PDB file of C-alpha atoms in Angstrom:
ATOM      1  CA  SER A   1       6.888  -7.794  19.436  1.00  0.00           C
ATOM      2  CA  GLN A   2       5.397  -6.761  16.135  1.00  0.00           C
ATOM      3  CA  GLN A   3       5.928  -8.975  13.130  1.00  0.00           C
ATOM      4  CA  GLY A   4       5.904  -6.320  10.423  1.00  0.00           C
ATOM      5  CA  GLU A   5       7.796  -3.071  10.320  1.00  0.00           C
ATOM      6  CA  GLU A   6       7.258  -0.463   7.644  1.00  0.00           C
ATOM      7  CA  ASP A   7       9.787   1.812   6.065  1.00  0.00           C
ATOM      8  CA  PRO A   8       9.732   4.777   5.727  1.00  0.00           C
ATOM      9  CA  GLN A   9       7.640   5.947   8.672  1.00  0.00           C
ATOM     10  CA  ALA A  10       6.516   8.964   6.643  1.00  0.00           C
ATOM     11  CA  LEU A  11       6.601   9.819   2.962  1.00  0.00           C
ATOM     12  CA  SER A  12       5.696  13.059   1.173  1.00  0.00           C
ATOM     13  CA  ILE A  13       5.393  13.134  -2.602  1.00  0.00           C
ATOM     14  CA  GLN A  14       3.880  15.239  -5.344  1.00  0.00           C
ATOM     15  CA  GLU A  15       0.662  14.178  -7.041  1.00  0.00           C
ATOM     16  CA  GLY A  16       1.447  12.013 -10.057  1.00  0.00           C
ATOM     17  CA  GLU A  17       4.607  10.534  -8.549  1.00  0.00           C
ATOM     18  CA  ASN A  18       4.951   6.926  -7.462  1.00  0.00           C
ATOM     19  CA  ALA A  19       5.036   5.977  -3.787  1.00  0.00           C
ATOM     20  CA  THR A  20       6.913   2.953  -2.505  1.00  0.00           C
ATOM     21  CA  MET A  21       6.559   1.557   0.988  1.00  0.00           C
ATOM     22  CA  ASN A  22       8.451  -1.385   2.408  1.00  0.00           C
ATOM     23  CA  CYS A  23       7.623  -3.943   5.046  1.00  0.00           C
ATOM     24  CA  SER A  24       9.923  -6.392   6.791  1.00  0.00           C
ATOM     25  CA  TYR A  25       8.884  -9.297   8.960  1.00  0.00           C
ATOM     26  CA  LYS A  26      10.580 -11.858  11.154  1.00  0.00           C
ATOM     27  CA  THR A  27       9.097 -15.341  10.838  1.00  0.00           C
ATOM     28  CA  SER A  28       7.565 -17.572   8.184  1.00  0.00           C
ATOM     29  CA  ILE A  29       4.210 -16.351   6.957  1.00  0.00           C
ATOM     30  CA  ASN A  30       1.100 -17.725   5.301  1.00  0.00           C
ATOM     31  CA  ASN A  31       0.310 -14.444   3.591  1.00  0.00           C
ATOM     32  CA  LEU A  32       1.000 -10.726   3.805  1.00  0.00           C
ATOM     33  CA  GLN A  33      -1.646  -8.051   3.474  1.00  0.00           C
ATOM     34  CA  TRP A  34      -1.670  -4.296   3.004  1.00  0.00           C
ATOM     35  CA  TYR A  35      -4.264  -2.009   4.537  1.00  0.00           C
ATOM     36  CA  ARG A  36      -5.008   1.697   4.227  1.00  0.00           C
ATOM     37  CA  GLN A  37      -6.278   3.931   7.004  1.00  0.00           C
ATOM     38  CA  ASN A  38      -7.641   7.374   6.339  1.00  0.00           C
ATOM     39  CA  SER A  39      -7.448   9.822   9.218  1.00  0.00           C
ATOM     40  CA  GLY A  40      -9.969   8.985  11.927  1.00  0.00           C
ATOM     41  CA  ARG A  41     -11.266   5.902  10.156  1.00  0.00           C
ATOM     42  CA  GLY A  42     -10.920   2.138  10.358  1.00  0.00           C
ATOM     43  CA  LEU A  43      -8.522   0.146   8.229  1.00  0.00           C
ATOM     44  CA  VAL A  44      -9.487  -0.965   4.742  1.00  0.00           C
ATOM     45  CA  HIS A  45      -7.985  -4.029   3.091  1.00  0.00           C
ATOM     46  CA  LEU A  46      -6.089  -3.299  -0.123  1.00  0.00           C
ATOM     47  CA  ILE A  47      -4.377  -6.455  -1.297  1.00  0.00           C
ATOM     48  CA  LEU A  48      -3.214  -9.875  -0.118  1.00  0.00           C
ATOM     49  CA  ILE A  49      -0.198 -11.787  -1.399  1.00  0.00           C
ATOM     50  CA  ARG A  50       0.361 -15.426  -0.470  1.00  0.00           C
ATOM     51  CA  SER A  51       3.736 -16.818   0.526  1.00  0.00           C
ATOM     52  CA  ASN A  52       4.068 -18.680  -2.790  1.00  0.00           C
ATOM     53  CA  GLU A  53       3.447 -15.541  -4.846  1.00  0.00           C
ATOM     54  CA  ARG A  54       6.090 -13.003  -5.811  1.00  0.00           C
ATOM     55  CA  GLU A  55       4.058 -10.159  -7.277  1.00  0.00           C
ATOM     56  CA  LYS A  56       0.470  -9.045  -7.382  1.00  0.00           C
ATOM     57  CA  HIS A  57      -1.345  -6.131  -9.004  1.00  0.00           C
ATOM     58  CA  SER A  58      -4.609  -4.386  -8.254  1.00  0.00           C
ATOM     59  CA  GLY A  59      -5.357  -1.217 -10.201  1.00  0.00           C
ATOM     60  CA  ARG A  60      -2.592   1.276  -9.371  1.00  0.00           C
ATOM     61  CA  LEU A  61      -1.214  -0.989  -6.633  1.00  0.00           C
ATOM     62  CA  ARG A  62       1.678  -3.374  -7.082  1.00  0.00           C
ATOM     63  CA  VAL A  63       2.840  -5.602  -4.244  1.00  0.00           C
ATOM     64  CA  THR A  64       5.971  -7.720  -4.234  1.00  0.00           C
ATOM     65  CA  LEU A  65       7.021 -10.367  -1.753  1.00  0.00           C
ATOM     66  CA  ASP A  66      10.508 -11.728  -1.174  1.00  0.00           C
ATOM     67  CA  THR A  67      10.300 -14.551   1.333  1.00  0.00           C
ATOM     68  CA  SER A  68      14.073 -15.090   1.315  1.00  0.00           C
ATOM     69  CA  LYS A  69      14.540 -11.522   2.570  1.00  0.00           C
ATOM     70  CA  LYS A  70      11.333 -11.554   4.587  1.00  0.00           C
ATOM     71  CA  SER A  71      10.214  -8.331   2.980  1.00  0.00           C
ATOM     72  CA  SER A  72       7.425  -6.847   0.890  1.00  0.00           C
ATOM     73  CA  SER A  73       6.892  -3.604  -0.944  1.00  0.00           C
ATOM     74  CA  LEU A  74       3.780  -1.688  -1.903  1.00  0.00           C
ATOM     75  CA  LEU A  75       3.984   0.568  -4.938  1.00  0.00           C
ATOM     76  CA  ILE A  76       1.266   3.105  -5.657  1.00  0.00           C
ATOM     77  CA  THR A  77       1.636   4.471  -9.167  1.00  0.00           C
ATOM     78  CA  ALA A  78       0.473   7.882 -10.378  1.00  0.00           C
ATOM     79  CA  SER A  79      -0.467   8.951  -6.864  1.00  0.00           C
ATOM     80  CA  ARG A  80      -3.440  11.194  -6.148  1.00  0.00           C
ATOM     81  CA  ALA A  81      -4.224  13.503  -3.261  1.00  0.00           C
ATOM     82  CA  ALA A  82      -6.891  10.980  -2.234  1.00  0.00           C
ATOM     83  CA  ASP A  83      -4.136   8.410  -1.616  1.00  0.00           C
ATOM     84  CA  THR A  84      -3.062  10.441   1.428  1.00  0.00           C
ATOM     85  CA  ALA A  85      -3.423   7.973   4.304  1.00  0.00           C
ATOM     86  CA  SER A  86      -1.479   5.613   6.531  1.00  0.00           C
ATOM     87  CA  TYR A  87      -0.550   2.254   5.057  1.00  0.00           C
ATOM     88  CA  PHE A  88      -0.001  -0.866   7.135  1.00  0.00           C
ATOM     89  CA  CYS A  89       1.346  -4.260   6.310  1.00  0.00           C
ATOM     90  CA  ALA A  90      -0.029  -7.230   8.211  1.00  0.00           C
ATOM     91  CA  THR A  91       1.318 -10.742   8.326  1.00  0.00           C
ATOM     92  CA  SER A  92      -0.467 -14.000   8.880  1.00  0.00           C
ATOM     93  CA  TRP A  93       1.723 -16.572  10.585  1.00  0.00           C
ATOM     94  CA  MET A  94       2.032 -20.140   9.330  1.00  0.00           C
ATOM     95  CA  ASP A  95       0.652 -21.583  12.548  1.00  0.00           C
ATOM     96  CA  SER A  96      -2.152 -19.089  13.081  1.00  0.00           C
ATOM     97  CA  SER A  97      -3.730 -18.215   9.800  1.00  0.00           C
ATOM     98  CA  TYR A  98      -6.623 -16.115  11.071  1.00  0.00           C
ATOM     99  CA  LYS A  99      -4.647 -13.723  13.256  1.00  0.00           C
ATOM    100  CA  LEU A 100      -2.825 -10.796  11.717  1.00  0.00           C
ATOM    101  CA  ILE A 101       0.134  -8.930  13.150  1.00  0.00           C
ATOM    102  CA  PHE A 102       0.294  -5.314  12.012  1.00  0.00           C
ATOM    103  CA  GLY A 103       3.293  -3.092  11.520  1.00  0.00           C
ATOM    104  CA  SER A 104       3.476   0.495  12.727  1.00  0.00           C
ATOM    105  CA  GLY A 105       2.586   1.934   9.326  1.00  0.00           C
ATOM    106  CA  THR A 106       3.797   4.473   6.760  1.00  0.00           C
ATOM    107  CA  ARG A 107       2.134   7.884   6.670  1.00  0.00           C
ATOM    108  CA  LEU A 108       1.809   8.980   3.063  1.00  0.00           C
ATOM    109  CA  LEU A 109       1.132  12.594   2.109  1.00  0.00           C
ATOM    110  CA  VAL A 110       0.393  13.313  -1.525  1.00  0.00           C
ATOM    111  CA  ARG A 111       0.682  17.032  -2.246  1.00  0.00           C
ATOM    112  CA  PRO A 112      -1.639  18.434  -4.941  1.00  0.00           C
TER     113      PRO A 112
ATOM    114  CA  ASP B   1     -25.534  -4.087   3.347  1.00  0.00           C
ATOM    115  CA  ALA B   2     -23.465  -6.134   5.735  1.00  0.00           C
ATOM    116  CA  GLU B   3     -21.310  -4.088   8.042  1.00  0.00           C
ATOM    117  CA  ILE B   4     -19.420  -3.901  11.309  1.00  0.00           C
ATOM    118  CA  THR B   5     -20.340  -1.244  13.841  1.00  0.00           C
ATOM    119  CA  GLN B   6     -18.826  -0.051  17.087  1.00  0.00           C
ATOM    120  CA  SER B   7     -20.382   1.895  19.914  1.00  0.00           C
ATOM    121  CA  PRO B   8     -19.884   4.306  21.415  1.00  0.00           C
ATOM    122  CA  ARG B   9     -17.670   6.183  18.964  1.00  0.00           C
ATOM    123  CA  HIS B  10     -16.270   8.345  21.747  1.00  0.00           C
ATOM    124  CA  LYS B  11     -16.128   7.647  25.468  1.00  0.00           C
ATOM    125  CA  ILE B  12     -14.666   9.520  28.399  1.00  0.00           C
ATOM    126  CA  THR B  13     -14.459   7.691  31.693  1.00  0.00           C
ATOM    127  CA  GLU B  14     -12.665   7.851  35.004  1.00  0.00           C
ATOM    128  CA  THR B  15      -9.916   5.668  36.365  1.00  0.00           C
ATOM    129  CA  GLY B  16     -11.264   2.565  38.061  1.00  0.00           C
ATOM    130  CA  ARG B  17     -14.603   2.434  36.266  1.00  0.00           C
ATOM    131  CA  GLN B  18     -15.750  -0.557  34.246  1.00  0.00           C
ATOM    132  CA  VAL B  19     -16.229   0.194  30.571  1.00  0.00           C
ATOM    133  CA  THR B  20     -17.712  -1.956  27.820  1.00  0.00           C
ATOM    134  CA  LEU B  21     -17.182  -1.271  24.153  1.00  0.00           C
ATOM    135  CA  ALA B  22     -19.606  -2.888  21.737  1.00  0.00           C
ATOM    136  CA  CYS B  23     -18.833  -4.496  18.388  1.00  0.00           C
ATOM    137  CA  HIS B  24     -21.511  -5.884  16.091  1.00  0.00           C
ATOM    138  CA  GLN B  25     -21.064  -7.437  12.651  1.00  0.00           C
ATOM    139  CA  THR B  26     -23.717  -8.604  10.227  1.00  0.00           C
ATOM    140  CA  TRP B  27     -21.484 -10.666   7.907  1.00  0.00           C
ATOM    141  CA  ASN B  28     -21.926 -13.822   9.975  1.00  0.00           C
ATOM    142  CA  HIS B  29     -18.136 -14.053  10.251  1.00  0.00           C
ATOM    143  CA  ASN B  30     -16.719 -16.647  12.611  1.00  0.00           C
ATOM    144  CA  ASN B  31     -13.609 -14.649  13.523  1.00  0.00           C
ATOM    145  CA  MET B  32     -13.657 -11.394  15.477  1.00  0.00           C
ATOM    146  CA  PHE B  33     -10.792  -9.328  16.828  1.00  0.00           C
ATOM    147  CA  TRP B  34     -10.146  -6.364  19.097  1.00  0.00           C
ATOM    148  CA  TYR B  35      -7.158  -4.067  18.595  1.00  0.00           C
ATOM    149  CA  ARG B  36      -5.897  -0.914  20.173  1.00  0.00           C
ATOM    150  CA  GLN B  37      -4.056   1.721  18.204  1.00  0.00           C
ATOM    151  CA  ASP B  38      -1.572   4.080  19.777  1.00  0.00           C
ATOM    152  CA  LEU B  39       0.877   6.454  18.136  1.00  0.00           C
ATOM    153  CA  GLY B  40       4.082   4.637  17.256  1.00  0.00           C
ATOM    154  CA  HIS B  41       2.656   1.164  17.921  1.00  0.00           C
ATOM    155  CA  GLY B  42       0.379   0.467  14.993  1.00  0.00           C
ATOM    156  CA  LEU B  43      -2.396  -1.954  15.899  1.00  0.00           C
ATOM    157  CA  ARG B  44      -1.925  -4.363  18.761  1.00  0.00           C
ATOM    158  CA  LEU B  45      -4.166  -7.379  19.245  1.00  0.00           C
ATOM    159  CA  ILE B  46      -6.067  -7.464  22.550  1.00  0.00           C
ATOM    160  CA  HIS B  47      -8.392 -10.474  22.274  1.00  0.00           C
ATOM    161  CA  TYR B  48      -9.852 -12.555  19.510  1.00  0.00           C
ATOM    162  CA  SER B  49     -12.538 -15.175  18.954  1.00  0.00           C
ATOM    163  CA  TYR B  50     -12.903 -17.899  16.347  1.00  0.00           C
ATOM    164  CA  GLY B  51     -16.519 -18.657  17.149  1.00  0.00           C
ATOM    165  CA  VAL B  52     -19.257 -18.673  19.761  1.00  0.00           C
ATOM    166  CA  GLN B  53     -17.936 -19.420  23.264  1.00  0.00           C
ATOM    167  CA  ASP B  54     -14.338 -19.196  21.978  1.00  0.00           C
ATOM    168  CA  THR B  55     -12.067 -16.393  23.231  1.00  0.00           C
ATOM    169  CA  ASN B  56      -8.293 -16.025  23.180  1.00  0.00           C
ATOM    170  CA  LYS B  57      -5.763 -13.586  24.569  1.00  0.00           C
ATOM    171  CA  GLY B  58      -3.759 -11.438  22.235  1.00  0.00           C
ATOM    172  CA  GLU B  59      -0.568  -9.467  22.623  1.00  0.00           C
ATOM    173  CA  VAL B  60      -1.900  -6.895  25.123  1.00  0.00           C
ATOM    174  CA  SER B  61      -4.757  -8.584  26.973  1.00  0.00           C
ATOM    175  CA  ASP B  62      -4.038  -7.529  30.572  1.00  0.00           C
ATOM    176  CA  GLY B  63      -6.929  -5.478  31.965  1.00  0.00           C
ATOM    177  CA  TYR B  64      -9.338  -6.497  29.181  1.00  0.00           C
ATOM    178  CA  SER B  65     -11.881  -9.270  28.761  1.00  0.00           C
ATOM    179  CA  VAL B  66     -14.266 -10.433  26.050  1.00  0.00           C
ATOM    180  CA  SER B  67     -17.144 -12.863  25.751  1.00  0.00           C
ATOM    181  CA  ARG B  68     -18.737 -14.358  22.655  1.00  0.00           C
ATOM    182  CA  SER B  69     -22.346 -15.488  23.218  1.00  0.00           C
ATOM    183  CA  ASN B  70     -23.430 -15.188  19.569  1.00  0.00           C
ATOM    184  CA  THR B  71     -21.844 -14.855  16.138  1.00  0.00           C
ATOM    185  CA  GLU B  72     -22.602 -11.151  15.698  1.00  0.00           C
ATOM    186  CA  ASP B  73     -21.179  -9.573  18.862  1.00  0.00           C
ATOM    187  CA  LEU B  74     -17.857  -9.392  20.676  1.00  0.00           C
ATOM    188  CA  PRO B  75     -18.020  -6.818  23.489  1.00  0.00           C
ATOM    189  CA  LEU B  76     -14.739  -5.667  25.015  1.00  0.00           C
ATOM    190  CA  THR B  77     -14.731  -4.913  28.751  1.00  0.00           C
ATOM    191  CA  LEU B  78     -12.182  -2.913  30.646  1.00  0.00           C
ATOM    192  CA  GLU B  79     -12.631  -4.226  34.181  1.00  0.00           C
ATOM    193  CA  SER B  80     -11.050  -1.223  35.930  1.00  0.00           C
ATOM    194  CA  ALA B  81     -10.055   1.478  33.473  1.00  0.00           C
ATOM    195  CA  ALA B  82      -6.541   2.890  33.718  1.00  0.00           C
ATOM    196  CA  SER B  83      -5.036   5.965  32.061  1.00  0.00           C
ATOM    197  CA  SER B  84      -2.742   3.650  30.088  1.00  0.00           C
ATOM    198  CA  GLN B  85      -5.854   2.316  28.356  1.00  0.00           C
ATOM    199  CA  THR B  86      -6.571   5.660  26.721  1.00  0.00           C
ATOM    200  CA  SER B  87      -6.466   4.704  23.063  1.00  0.00           C
ATOM    201  CA  VAL B  88      -8.438   4.139  19.898  1.00  0.00           C
ATOM    202  CA  TYR B  89     -10.038   0.693  19.812  1.00  0.00           C
ATOM    203  CA  PHE B  90     -10.869  -1.146  16.623  1.00  0.00           C
ATOM    204  CA  CYS B  91     -12.985  -4.216  16.165  1.00  0.00           C
ATOM    205  CA  ALA B  92     -12.551  -6.403  13.098  1.00  0.00           C
ATOM    206  CA  SER B  93     -13.997  -9.603  11.682  1.00  0.00           C
ATOM    207  CA  SER B  94     -13.008 -12.134   9.065  1.00  0.00           C
ATOM    208  CA  PRO B  95     -14.649 -15.211   7.548  1.00  0.00           C
ATOM    209  CA  GLY B  96     -13.383 -18.697   8.349  1.00  0.00           C
ATOM    210  CA  PRO B  97     -12.241 -21.330   7.855  1.00  0.00           C
ATOM    211  CA  THR B  98     -10.221 -20.071   4.889  1.00  0.00           C
ATOM    212  CA  ASP B  99      -6.665 -19.113   4.120  1.00  0.00           C
ATOM    213  CA  TYR B 100      -7.849 -15.783   2.753  1.00  0.00           C
ATOM    214  CA  ASN B 101      -8.135 -14.007   6.064  1.00  0.00           C
ATOM    215  CA  GLU B 102      -8.823 -10.419   5.058  1.00  0.00           C
ATOM    216  CA  GLN B 103     -10.181  -8.481   8.009  1.00  0.00           C
ATOM    217  CA  PHE B 104     -13.017  -5.966   7.918  1.00  0.00           C
ATOM    218  CA  PHE B 105     -12.725  -3.128  10.397  1.00  0.00           C
ATOM    219  CA  GLY B 106     -15.212  -1.060  12.317  1.00  0.00           C
ATOM    220  CA  PRO B 107     -14.911   2.741  12.546  1.00  0.00           C
ATOM    221  CA  GLY B 108     -13.226   2.689  15.935  1.00  0.00           C
ATOM    222  CA  THR B 109     -13.974   3.916  19.468  1.00  0.00           C
ATOM    223  CA  ARG B 110     -11.868   6.677  20.954  1.00  0.00           C
ATOM    224  CA  LEU B 111     -11.593   6.047  24.694  1.00  0.00           C
ATOM    225  CA  THR B 112     -10.188   8.567  27.138  1.00  0.00           C
ATOM    226  CA  VAL B 113      -9.542   7.532  30.735  1.00  0.00           C
ATOM    227  CA  LEU B 114      -9.109  10.478  33.089  1.00  0.00           C
TER     228      LEU B 114
END
């Protein structure tokens, strides 16, 4: 079964608003990563947060990790139409650090 | 520039035929992975390799095989294609050994089995 599950499955917001996506996982992890997939394209890595980190920023992206709740959130601030894509979390297990287990993703639509 | 490519980008085949999907990366990464992506399932790991002559089964390996004869290539073979294998297939690679295991993805191959 999949390690990570995203919530919500779909999200529609207005340009300029913030978008928050959540990811829950089941077992202890080495790190958690977020990827973006534009329609018809491959996935692109956005950000990685290690199990001993609680928050990480990259440009308009903010990722938090709560290992006690086995959950992470991805915040995209001041969204743009170009942020329209699917977003996936992926977890790296403690005993298998090169493999990633992907969630089913959140489809984000940013309306102009 | 270093990259990861997949071919063909689109393939239509018939049930029972053998199909091979190619994946080639020029980053000299040790780790390579094959996933399939279906609506509602995200990406599911088919096979992976941590180096030449190393191959491992993933979550959904039945009906698929891989071989790793060099660092750059990890071809995925469907021994006898089935309609249930209609999907989009992604190849990915990552450097190793390291605990920063970001994966780099190819553009995908859309396979239809009739």
